[in-house]
Each structure stands twice: as structure tokens, then as C-alpha cells.
CSV table of C-alpha atoms in Angstrom, one decimal:
chain,number,residue,atom,x,y,z
A,7,MET,CA,-28.7,-9.7,-63.9
A,8,ALA,CA,-25.9,-10.2,-61.4
A,9,LEU,CA,-27.1,-7.2,-59.3
A,10,LYS,CA,-30.6,-8.7,-59.2
A,11,ASP,CA,-29.1,-12.0,-58.1
A,12,ILE,CA,-27.1,-10.3,-55.4
A,13,ALA,CA,-30.1,-8.3,-54.2
A,14,LYS,CA,-32.2,-11.5,-54.2
A,15,LEU,CA,-29.5,-13.3,-52.2
A,16,ASN,CA,-29.3,-10.4,-49.8
A,17,ASP,CA,-33.1,-10.5,-49.1
A,18,THR,CA,-33.0,-14.3,-48.6
A,19,GLU,CA,-34.9,-14.9,-45.3
A,20,LEU,CA,-33.1,-17.2,-42.9
A,21,VAL,CA,-35.2,-17.2,-39.7
A,22,ASN,CA,-38.4,-15.5,-38.7
A,23,PHE,CA,-39.4,-15.4,-35.0
A,24,SER,CA,-41.0,-13.0,-32.6
A,25,GLY,CA,-41.7,-10.6,-35.4
A,26,SER,CA,-38.1,-10.4,-36.5
A,27,SER,CA,-37.0,-11.6,-39.8
A,28,LEU,CA,-33.3,-12.5,-40.2
A,29,THR,CA,-32.0,-12.1,-43.8
A,30,LEU,CA,-28.7,-13.2,-45.2
A,31,GLY,CA,-27.7,-9.6,-45.9
A,32,GLY,CA,-28.7,-8.4,-42.4
A,33,VAL,CA,-26.8,-11.1,-40.7
A,34,THR,CA,-23.7,-10.4,-42.8
A,35,ALA,CA,-23.9,-6.7,-42.0
A,36,GLY,CA,-24.3,-7.4,-38.3
A,37,VAL,CA,-21.3,-9.7,-38.2
A,38,VAL,CA,-19.2,-7.2,-40.0
A,39,ILE,CA,-20.2,-4.4,-37.6
A,40,ILE,CA,-19.4,-6.6,-34.6
A,41,VAL,CA,-16.0,-7.6,-36.0
A,42,VAL,CA,-15.1,-4.0,-36.9
A,43,SER,CA,-16.1,-2.8,-33.4
A,44,VAL,CA,-13.9,-5.5,-31.8
A,45,LEU,CA,-11.0,-4.5,-34.0
A,46,LEU,CA,-11.5,-0.8,-33.2
A,47,SER,CA,-11.7,-1.6,-29.5
A,48,ARG,CA,-8.3,-3.4,-29.7
A,49,ILE,CA,-6.6,-0.7,-31.7
A,50,MET,CA,-7.9,2.1,-29.4
A,51,GLY,CA,-6.9,0.0,-26.3
A,52,ARG,CA,-3.4,-0.6,-27.7
A,53,ASN,CA,-2.9,3.1,-28.5
A,54,LEU,CA,-4.1,4.2,-25.0
A,55,ARG,CA,-1.9,1.6,-23.4
A,56,HIS,CA,1.2,2.9,-25.2
A,57,LEU,CA,0.3,6.4,-24.2
A,58,ARG,CA,-0.1,5.3,-20.6
A,59,GLU,CA,3.3,3.6,-20.6
A,60,ARG,CA,4.9,6.9,-21.7
A,61,SER,CA,2.9,9.2,-19.4
A,62,PRO,CA,3.9,10.3,-15.8
A,63,GLN,CA,3.0,8.0,-12.9
A,64,LYS,CA,0.2,10.4,-11.7
A,65,SER,CA,-1.8,10.1,-14.9
A,66,THR,CA,-1.6,6.3,-15.4
A,67,GLY,CA,-4.8,5.7,-13.4
A,68,ALA,CA,-6.9,8.0,-15.4
A,69,LEU,CA,-5.5,6.7,-18.7
A,70,TYR,CA,-6.1,3.1,-17.6
A,71,LEU,CA,-9.8,4.0,-16.8
A,72,LEU,CA,-10.2,5.6,-20.2
A,73,GLU,CA,-8.6,2.6,-21.9
A,74,LYS,CA,-11.0,0.1,-20.3
A,75,LEU,CA,-14.1,2.3,-20.8
A,76,SER,CA,-13.4,2.9,-24.5
A,77,SER,CA,-12.6,-0.8,-25.1
A,78,TYR,CA,-15.8,-2.1,-23.3
A,79,GLY,CA,-17.9,0.8,-24.7
A,80,LEU,CA,-16.9,0.1,-28.4
A,81,ILE,CA,-17.6,-3.6,-28.0
A,82,PHE,CA,-21.0,-3.0,-26.4
A,83,ILE,CA,-22.1,-0.4,-29.0
A,84,GLY,CA,-20.9,-2.7,-31.8
A,85,VAL,CA,-22.8,-5.7,-30.5
A,86,VAL,CA,-26.1,-3.7,-30.1
A,87,THR,CA,-25.7,-2.1,-33.5
A,88,GLY,CA,-24.8,-5.4,-35.1
A,89,LEU,CA,-27.9,-7.1,-33.7
A,90,THR,CA,-30.1,-4.2,-34.8
A,91,ALA,CA,-28.6,-4.3,-38.3
A,92,ALA,CA,-29.2,-8.1,-38.5
A,93,GLY,CA,-32.9,-7.4,-38.0
A,94,ILE,CA,-33.3,-8.5,-34.4
A,95,ASN,CA,-35.8,-6.5,-32.5
A,96,LEU,CA,-34.3,-6.2,-29.1
A,97,SER,CA,-37.4,-4.8,-27.4
A,98,SER,CA,-39.4,-7.9,-28.5
A,99,LEU,CA,-36.7,-10.2,-27.0
A,100,ALA,CA,-36.8,-8.6,-23.6
A,101,VAL,CA,-38.6,-11.5,-21.8
A,102,PHE,CA,-36.6,-14.1,-23.7
A,103,ALA,CA,-33.4,-12.3,-23.0
A,104,GLY,CA,-34.3,-12.0,-19.4
A,105,ALA,CA,-34.8,-15.8,-19.1
A,106,ILE,CA,-31.6,-16.4,-20.9
A,107,GLY,CA,-29.8,-13.9,-18.7
A,108,ILE,CA,-31.0,-15.7,-15.5
A,109,GLY,CA,-29.7,-19.0,-16.8
A,110,ILE,CA,-26.4,-17.5,-17.9
A,111,GLY,CA,-26.1,-15.7,-14.6
A,112,LEU,CA,-26.5,-18.9,-12.6
A,113,GLY,CA,-24.1,-20.8,-14.8
A,114,LEU,CA,-21.5,-18.1,-15.0
A,115,GLN,CA,-22.0,-16.6,-11.6
A,116,GLY,CA,-18.3,-16.7,-10.8
A,117,VAL,CA,-17.3,-15.0,-14.1
A,118,VAL,CA,-19.9,-12.2,-13.7
A,119,LYS,CA,-18.8,-11.7,-10.1
A,120,GLU,CA,-15.1,-11.2,-11.2
A,121,PHE,CA,-16.2,-8.9,-14.0
A,122,VAL,CA,-18.2,-6.7,-11.8
A,123,SER,CA,-15.4,-6.7,-9.2
A,124,GLY,CA,-13.0,-5.5,-11.9
A,125,LEU,CA,-15.3,-2.6,-12.8
A,126,PHE,CA,-15.4,-1.6,-9.1
A,127,LEU,CA,-11.6,-1.7,-8.9
A,128,ILE,CA,-11.3,0.5,-12.0
A,129,PHE,CA,-13.8,3.1,-10.8
A,130,ASP,CA,-13.1,3.0,-7.1
A,131,ARG,CA,-9.4,3.9,-7.6
A,132,MET,CA,-8.4,2.7,-4.2
A,133,VAL,CA,-6.2,0.1,-6.0
A,134,SER,CA,-4.9,1.3,-9.3
A,135,VAL,CA,-2.4,0.1,-12.0
A,136,GLY,CA,1.1,0.9,-10.8
A,137,ASP,CA,0.3,0.7,-7.0
A,138,TYR,CA,2.5,-1.6,-4.9
A,139,VAL,CA,0.3,-3.8,-2.8
A,140,GLU,CA,0.6,-6.6,-0.2
A,141,LEU,CA,-2.1,-9.2,0.1
A,142,ASP,CA,-3.1,-11.3,3.2
A,143,GLY,CA,-1.1,-14.3,2.0
A,144,GLY,CA,2.1,-12.3,2.0
A,145,VAL,CA,2.2,-11.7,-1.7
A,146,ARG,CA,3.8,-8.3,-2.5
A,147,GLY,CA,4.1,-6.7,-5.9
A,148,ALA,CA,3.0,-4.0,-8.3
A,149,ILE,CA,-0.4,-4.1,-10.1
A,150,THR,CA,0.3,-4.2,-13.8
A,151,GLU,CA,-3.2,-5.0,-15.2
A,152,ILE,CA,-6.8,-5.1,-14.0
A,153,GLY,CA,-8.6,-7.5,-16.4
A,154,PRO,CA,-12.2,-8.5,-16.7
A,155,ARG,CA,-11.6,-11.7,-14.6
A,156,ALA,CA,-8.4,-11.2,-12.7
A,157,THR,CA,-5.7,-8.8,-11.7
A,158,ARG,CA,-2.0,-9.3,-12.6
A,159,ILE,CA,0.6,-8.5,-9.9
A,160,ARG,CA,4.3,-8.6,-10.7
A,161,THR,CA,6.7,-9.2,-7.8
A,162,ASN,CA,10.2,-7.8,-7.5
A,163,ASP,CA,11.5,-11.2,-8.7
A,164,ASN,CA,9.6,-10.7,-12.0
A,165,VAL,CA,7.0,-13.3,-11.1
A,166,ASN,CA,3.5,-12.6,-12.4
A,167,ILE,CA,0.7,-13.6,-10.0
A,168,ILE,CA,-2.9,-13.8,-11.1
A,169,VAL,CA,-5.3,-12.8,-8.4
A,170,PRO,CA,-9.1,-12.9,-8.8
A,171,ASN,CA,-10.7,-9.4,-8.8
A,172,SER,CA,-13.1,-10.3,-6.0
A,173,SER,CA,-10.1,-11.1,-3.7
A,174,LEU,CA,-8.9,-7.5,-3.9
A,175,ILE,CA,-12.4,-6.3,-2.8
A,176,GLN,CA,-13.3,-8.9,-0.1
A,177,ASP,CA,-9.9,-9.5,1.5
A,178,ARG,CA,-7.6,-7.0,3.2
A,179,VAL,CA,-5.1,-5.3,0.9
A,180,THR,CA,-2.2,-3.1,2.0
A,181,ASN,CA,-1.5,-0.4,-0.6
A,182,TRP,CA,2.0,0.9,0.0
A,183,THR,CA,1.8,3.7,-2.6
A,184,LEU,CA,-1.8,4.9,-2.5
A,185,LYS,CA,-2.1,8.1,-4.5
A,186,GLY,CA,1.6,8.1,-5.2
A,187,ASP,CA,2.6,8.6,-1.5
A,188,THR,CA,5.5,6.9,0.4
A,189,ARG,CA,5.6,5.5,3.9
A,190,ARG,CA,8.0,5.4,6.9
A,191,ILE,CA,10.0,2.3,7.5
A,192,HIS,CA,11.8,0.9,10.6
A,193,ILE,CA,15.3,-0.6,10.4
A,194,PRO,CA,16.3,-2.4,13.6
A,195,PHE,CA,20.0,-2.7,14.7
A,196,SER,CA,22.0,-3.3,17.9
A,197,VAL,CA,25.3,-2.0,19.3
A,198,ALA,CA,27.4,-3.2,22.2
A,199,SER,CA,26.5,-2.2,25.8
A,200,GLY,CA,28.2,1.0,27.0
A,201,THR,CA,28.4,2.6,23.6
A,202,ASP,CA,27.8,6.3,23.4
A,203,ARG,CA,24.1,6.7,22.3
A,204,GLY,CA,24.7,10.2,20.9
A,205,LEU,CA,27.5,8.9,18.7
A,206,VAL,CA,25.3,6.1,17.4
A,207,ARG,CA,22.5,8.5,16.6
A,208,GLU,CA,24.9,10.9,14.8
A,209,ALA,CA,26.6,8.3,12.7
A,210,VAL,CA,23.5,6.5,11.6
A,211,LEU,CA,21.5,9.7,10.8
A,212,GLU,CA,24.4,11.1,8.8
A,213,ALA,CA,24.5,7.9,6.7
A,214,ALA,CA,20.7,7.8,6.2
A,215,ARG,CA,20.4,11.4,5.2
A,216,ALA,CA,23.3,11.0,2.7
A,217,SER,CA,21.5,8.1,1.0
A,218,PRO,CA,20.1,8.8,-2.5
A,219,PHE,CA,16.9,6.9,-1.8
A,220,THR,CA,16.0,8.9,1.4
A,221,LEU,CA,13.6,11.8,0.9
A,222,PRO,CA,14.6,15.3,2.0
A,223,GLU,CA,13.4,16.0,5.5
A,224,THR,CA,10.4,18.2,6.3
A,225,GLU,CA,8.8,19.3,9.5
A,226,SER,CA,6.5,16.2,9.6
A,227,ARG,CA,8.8,13.7,8.0
A,228,LYS,CA,12.2,13.5,9.6
A,229,SER,CA,14.8,10.7,9.9
A,230,GLN,CA,15.1,9.5,13.5
A,231,VAL,CA,17.0,7.0,15.7
A,232,TRP,CA,15.0,5.4,18.5
A,233,LEU,CA,16.4,3.5,21.5
A,234,THR,CA,13.9,0.6,21.7
A,235,GLY,CA,15.3,-1.7,24.4
A,236,PHE,CA,18.1,-3.1,26.4
A,237,GLY,CA,19.0,-6.6,25.2
A,238,MET,CA,21.1,-9.2,26.8
A,239,ASP,CA,23.9,-8.5,24.4
A,240,GLY,CA,23.6,-4.7,23.9
A,241,LEU,CA,21.4,-1.7,23.1
A,242,GLN,CA,18.6,-2.1,20.6
A,243,PHE,CA,17.9,0.8,18.2
A,244,GLU,CA,15.7,1.5,15.2
A,245,LEU,CA,16.3,3.8,12.3
A,246,LEU,CA,13.2,5.5,11.0
A,247,VAL,CA,13.3,7.0,7.5
A,248,TRP,CA,11.0,8.1,4.7
A,249,PRO,CA,12.4,6.5,1.5
A,250,THR,CA,11.5,7.4,-2.1
A,251,GLN,CA,8.5,5.9,-3.8
A,252,SER,CA,10.7,3.8,-6.1
A,253,ALA,CA,12.5,2.3,-3.0
A,254,VAL,CA,9.2,1.6,-1.3
A,255,LYS,CA,8.2,-0.7,-4.2
A,256,ARG,CA,11.3,-2.9,-3.5
A,257,PRO,CA,11.0,-3.5,0.3
A,258,ALA,CA,13.5,-6.4,0.5
A,259,GLY,CA,16.2,-4.4,-1.3
A,260,MET,CA,15.4,-1.3,0.7
A,261,GLN,CA,15.7,-3.1,4.0
A,262,ALA,CA,19.0,-4.7,2.9
A,263,ALA,CA,20.4,-1.4,1.6
A,264,TYR,CA,19.7,0.6,4.8
A,265,THR,CA,21.1,-2.3,6.9
A,266,TRP,CA,24.3,-2.2,4.9
A,267,LEU,CA,24.5,1.6,5.3
A,268,ILE,CA,24.1,1.3,9.1
A,269,ALA,CA,26.9,-1.3,9.2
A,270,ASP,CA,29.2,0.9,7.2
A,271,ALA,CA,28.4,3.9,9.5
A,272,LEU,CA,29.0,1.9,12.6
A,273,ASP,CA,32.3,0.6,11.3
A,274,ALA,CA,33.5,4.1,10.3
A,275,ALA,CA,32.6,5.4,13.8
A,276,GLY,CA,34.4,2.6,15.6
A,277,ILE,CA,31.2,1.3,17.2
A,278,LYS,CA,31.1,-2.4,17.9
A,279,ILE,CA,28.2,-4.7,17.1
A,280,PRO,CA,27.3,-7.0,20.1
A,281,VAL,CA,28.3,-10.6,19.9
A,282,PRO,CA,26.2,-13.2,21.8
A,283,GLN,CA,28.1,-14.6,24.8
A,284,THR,CA,27.3,-17.3,27.3
A,285,ASP,CA,29.0,-17.6,30.7
A,286,ILE,CA,29.0,-21.0,32.5
A,287,ARG,CA,29.9,-21.2,36.2
A,288,LEU,CA,30.7,-24.4,37.9
A,289,ARG,CA,30.7,-24.6,41.7
A,290,SER,CA,32.4,-27.9,42.0
A,291,VAL,CA,33.9,-30.6,39.7
A,292,PHE,CA,34.6,-34.1,41.0
A,293,GLU,CA,33.8,-32.8,44.5
A,294,LYS,CA,36.6,-30.3,44.1
A,295,GLU,CA,36.5,-26.5,44.1
A,296,GLY,CA,38.7,-23.6,43.1
A,297,ASP,CA,42.2,-24.3,41.9
A,298,GLU,CA,41.8,-28.0,42.6
A,299,ALA,CA,38.8,-28.2,40.2
A,300,ARG,CA,40.7,-26.3,37.5
A,301,GLU,CA,43.6,-28.7,37.9
A,302,ALA,CA,41.3,-31.7,37.6
A,303,LEU,CA,39.9,-30.3,34.3
A,304,GLY,CA,43.4,-29.5,33.1
A,305,TRP,CA,42.7,-25.7,32.8
A,306,THR,CA,45.8,-24.6,34.7
A,307,LYS,CA,48.9,-23.6,32.8
A,308,ALA,CA,52.4,-23.8,34.1
A,309,GLU,CA,54.0,-20.4,34.1
A,310,PRO,CA,57.2,-20.3,31.9
A,311,LYS,CA,60.4,-19.8,33.7
A,312,ARG,CA,62.0,-16.4,33.0
A,313,THR,CA,65.6,-16.4,32.1
A,314,SER,CA,68.1,-13.6,31.6
A,315,GLY,CA,67.8,-13.9,27.9
A,316,SER,CA,64.0,-13.8,27.8
A,317,LYS,CA,63.9,-10.0,27.2
A,318,THR,CA,66.4,-10.2,24.4
A,319,ALA,CA,64.5,-13.1,22.9
A,320,ALA,CA,61.3,-11.2,23.0
A,321,ALA,CA,62.9,-8.1,21.5
A,322,ALA,CA,64.4,-10.3,18.8
A,323,GLN,CA,60.9,-11.5,17.7
A,324,PRO,CA,59.7,-9.7,14.6
A,325,THR,CA,56.8,-7.4,15.1
A,326,GLU,CA,53.6,-8.0,13.1
A,327,PRO,CA,52.9,-5.3,10.5
A,328,PRO,CA,49.9,-3.1,11.2
A,329,ALA,CA,46.6,-4.3,9.9
A,330,ARG,CA,45.5,-2.8,6.7
A,331,PRO,CA,42.2,-0.8,6.7
A,332,LYS,CA,39.2,-2.8,5.4
A,333,ALA,CA,38.1,-1.8,1.9
A,334,GLN,CA,34.5,-0.7,1.8
A,335,ALA,CA,32.5,-3.4,-0.1
A,336,PRO,CA,29.9,-2.3,-2.6
A,337,ASN,CA,26.3,-2.1,-1.5
A,338,ASP,CA,24.5,-4.3,-4.0
A,339,ALA,CA,21.0,-3.6,-2.6
A,340,ALA,CA,21.5,0.2,-2.9
A,341,GLU,CA,22.6,-0.3,-6.5
A,342,GLU,CA,19.4,-2.2,-7.2
A,343,LEU,CA,17.3,0.5,-5.7
A,344,LEU,CA,18.9,3.1,-8.0
A,345,SER,CA,18.6,1.0,-11.1
A,346,PRO,CA,15.4,1.8,-13.2
A,347,GLU,CA,15.5,-1.7,-14.7
A,348,THR,CA,14.3,-3.3,-11.4
A,349,ASP,CA,11.2,-1.3,-11.0
A,350,PRO,CA,8.3,-3.8,-10.7
A,351,THR,CA,5.8,-1.3,-12.1
A,352,ASP,CA,7.5,-1.1,-15.5
A,353,THR,CA,5.6,-2.7,-18.3
A,354,ASP,CA,6.9,-5.3,-20.6
A,355,THR,CA,7.4,-2.6,-23.3
A,356,ASP,CA,9.4,-0.4,-20.9
A,357,ARG,CA,11.7,-3.3,-20.0
A,358,GLU,CA,12.3,-4.2,-23.6
A,359,ARG,CA,13.2,-0.5,-24.3
A,360,LEU,CA,15.7,-0.4,-21.4
A,361,SER,CA,17.3,-3.7,-22.4
A,362,ASP,CA,17.5,-2.8,-26.1
A,363,PRO,CA,19.1,0.7,-26.8
A,364,ASP,CA,17.7,0.6,-30.3
A,365,LEU,CA,14.1,0.9,-29.0
A,366,ASP,CA,14.6,4.2,-27.1
A,367,GLY,CA,16.9,5.8,-29.6
A,368,THR,CA,20.0,6.0,-27.5
A,369,SER,CA,22.1,4.2,-30.0
A,370,ASP,CA,21.2,6.6,-32.8
A,371,PRO,CA,21.9,10.3,-32.1
A,372,THR,CA,19.6,11.5,-34.9
A,373,ARG,CA,16.7,9.4,-33.5
A,374,ALA,CA,17.4,10.6,-29.9
A,375,ARG,CA,17.0,14.2,-31.1
């Protein structure tokens, strides 16, 4: 008797329109199918995201594309299957769905625009997850997520910026690490006039090549020193280097690290950095010129009288001890470039694993093996 009641309740008709009859059992089955498809989409997306976080940098773009396709595909298939199981004839609702689609499209035009832009970003691959980009407004950071509405960019200061997907398509975007490549940077510096240019080039190139975040030189990518101009205070140079990809993603720290290296190299070579100076020449003061003008300003000094004991007095004065050599200060920017914890492309899971040794198995030798 109970089974008959359940079957009768299952066949209870709720709505009948356009040749489609919605029963209680069909609607329940459709809702269950849609809920299960959403759960499966989230589980698969989470597993693929964990796999992407542990994979090499080159395969993250393909895994992210697979993650989004599988998530959106499961939800779409679940919704279509759920509506069919509920008893809704989709072909009979084509005209009605078209009218509703036009209304929704007009009302949600901005949302649809951002969703389609996100699909273009995922399939176009000119801007991918993990790339370090710079926008027109001066925003610089690594792309950590391309969502259905907006893209999340993380700066080097760990600030998350939400950018609409359409902005990455319509506006100009500079991709510093397109297809995993690096770029050449220019580091300006100056030395005092009259300095040996060859000595400057040799000292700076030696320091740049010995840097751990400078790529090994090839025939097409060499470290160079250019003389770019003659300033009022000295000679103007530029150091041109090809840094590693991890250093390119931290431009401010990279600029500071190379500038510090150049300063250490110039100090070690005894090369002076120019100091701005201003010369003022007065032709006359109070209608007086020459020594008379200097006396009027009080710039003349009376010469001390020399006595027979002046030499012995000078000899008796204690001599100052020689100056101690300056200790080389640590290069904080270089240490930041070499630290994996400051990489803006690291995900939140990676940063938790680096900060907590229990998450990566370093505290447990059996787990590490």
C-alpha cells in the first residue's frame, strides 16, 4: 500500500503547459540531477586546481583550460539532463526560450559580456594564469584566476585586484612573461666625469654576470653596458641584462637589486659617483671687486704666523688612525628575488605550504620520503 501511495505521489501532476507535463517525481529527479552535476563540477574543478598547483609552470595554462571546460561542461550537461528528466520538452520551448533569452540578454548584458570575454581569455591563451602583466593604469601583478566575470591579479605586495574580463581584451595589456619567456631590462647609473669607461664596463659586467638572477649569456642575449649621454655632473650609463623569469615578475625588487650590485661594484673598483655641484660667480659686491669684495664679505682669512716651534708642534699632534674599510651591507632586494615565498604567481595553497612545514612534509622525514 505504501508503494502505491509513493507511485501515486510520484505521478502527481504539478503543471501542464506547451505539451509538457511536470510531475512531482520528475521535478525531484531533475533537481537531484542538477545538484549532483554542480557538486561533481566543484569536485573535479578542485582536483584539477590542486593538480595545476603542483605541475610545472609550462603546463598550468592547459590544466586551467581543462579545469574550466570540465566545470562549465558538467554544469551545462546537468542542467539540460535535469530539465529533460523533469519532463520539460526543450524543443517546444524554443520560441519561449528565445524571447526570455532576449530579455535576459538586455537586462544582463554586462554579465554576459564579461562571461564571453572570460571564455575568449581562456581559449585565446595570450593572457594565461601565471603570467605577469601590466595594465594601462599602471597595475602590475600576476594573473591568479580567470573567472566568469572578472580576473584576479595579485601584485608583489600581496594585493588582489579584481579586473573585468573585458578590460583585458579591449585595453592594452603588457604581458611580461608571455609563453614563459623573459625580457631585457635597462638599469641607469652615472659616474664622475673623467672616469675610465673601460673600467666602468668591466666592473659592472662582472657584477651582473655573477648575479644569481641573471641568465647565462647566449649569442643573442648578452649583458651589455651602454654609454647613453654626458650629463652636467658626469657620464651616464645603462646596464642591459636578461634576468630570470622569477626576477621579471618582481620588477621593483629587480631594479633595486641590480642598482645595489652596481653600487657595490663601483665602490670595489674605486669609481666615484657624481655629486651635483653649483658654482656661483660674483663680479662685484658693494661696487668692489677682487680682494676688496672678498674682504667686504669676510671671506679672507688671516694667515697664521709661523714660529720656530710650529714644526715641532705639528709633529707633536697625534695622527688620525687609518679609516677602516666599509663593511658590505646586505642586498635586501636580491634576497627577496631569491626567496620563493615572494613569487606573486604562487597560489594561496602554495603559500600556506611554504609557511607551514607540516604541509609539505619537511618536518616529518618519513612523510618527505
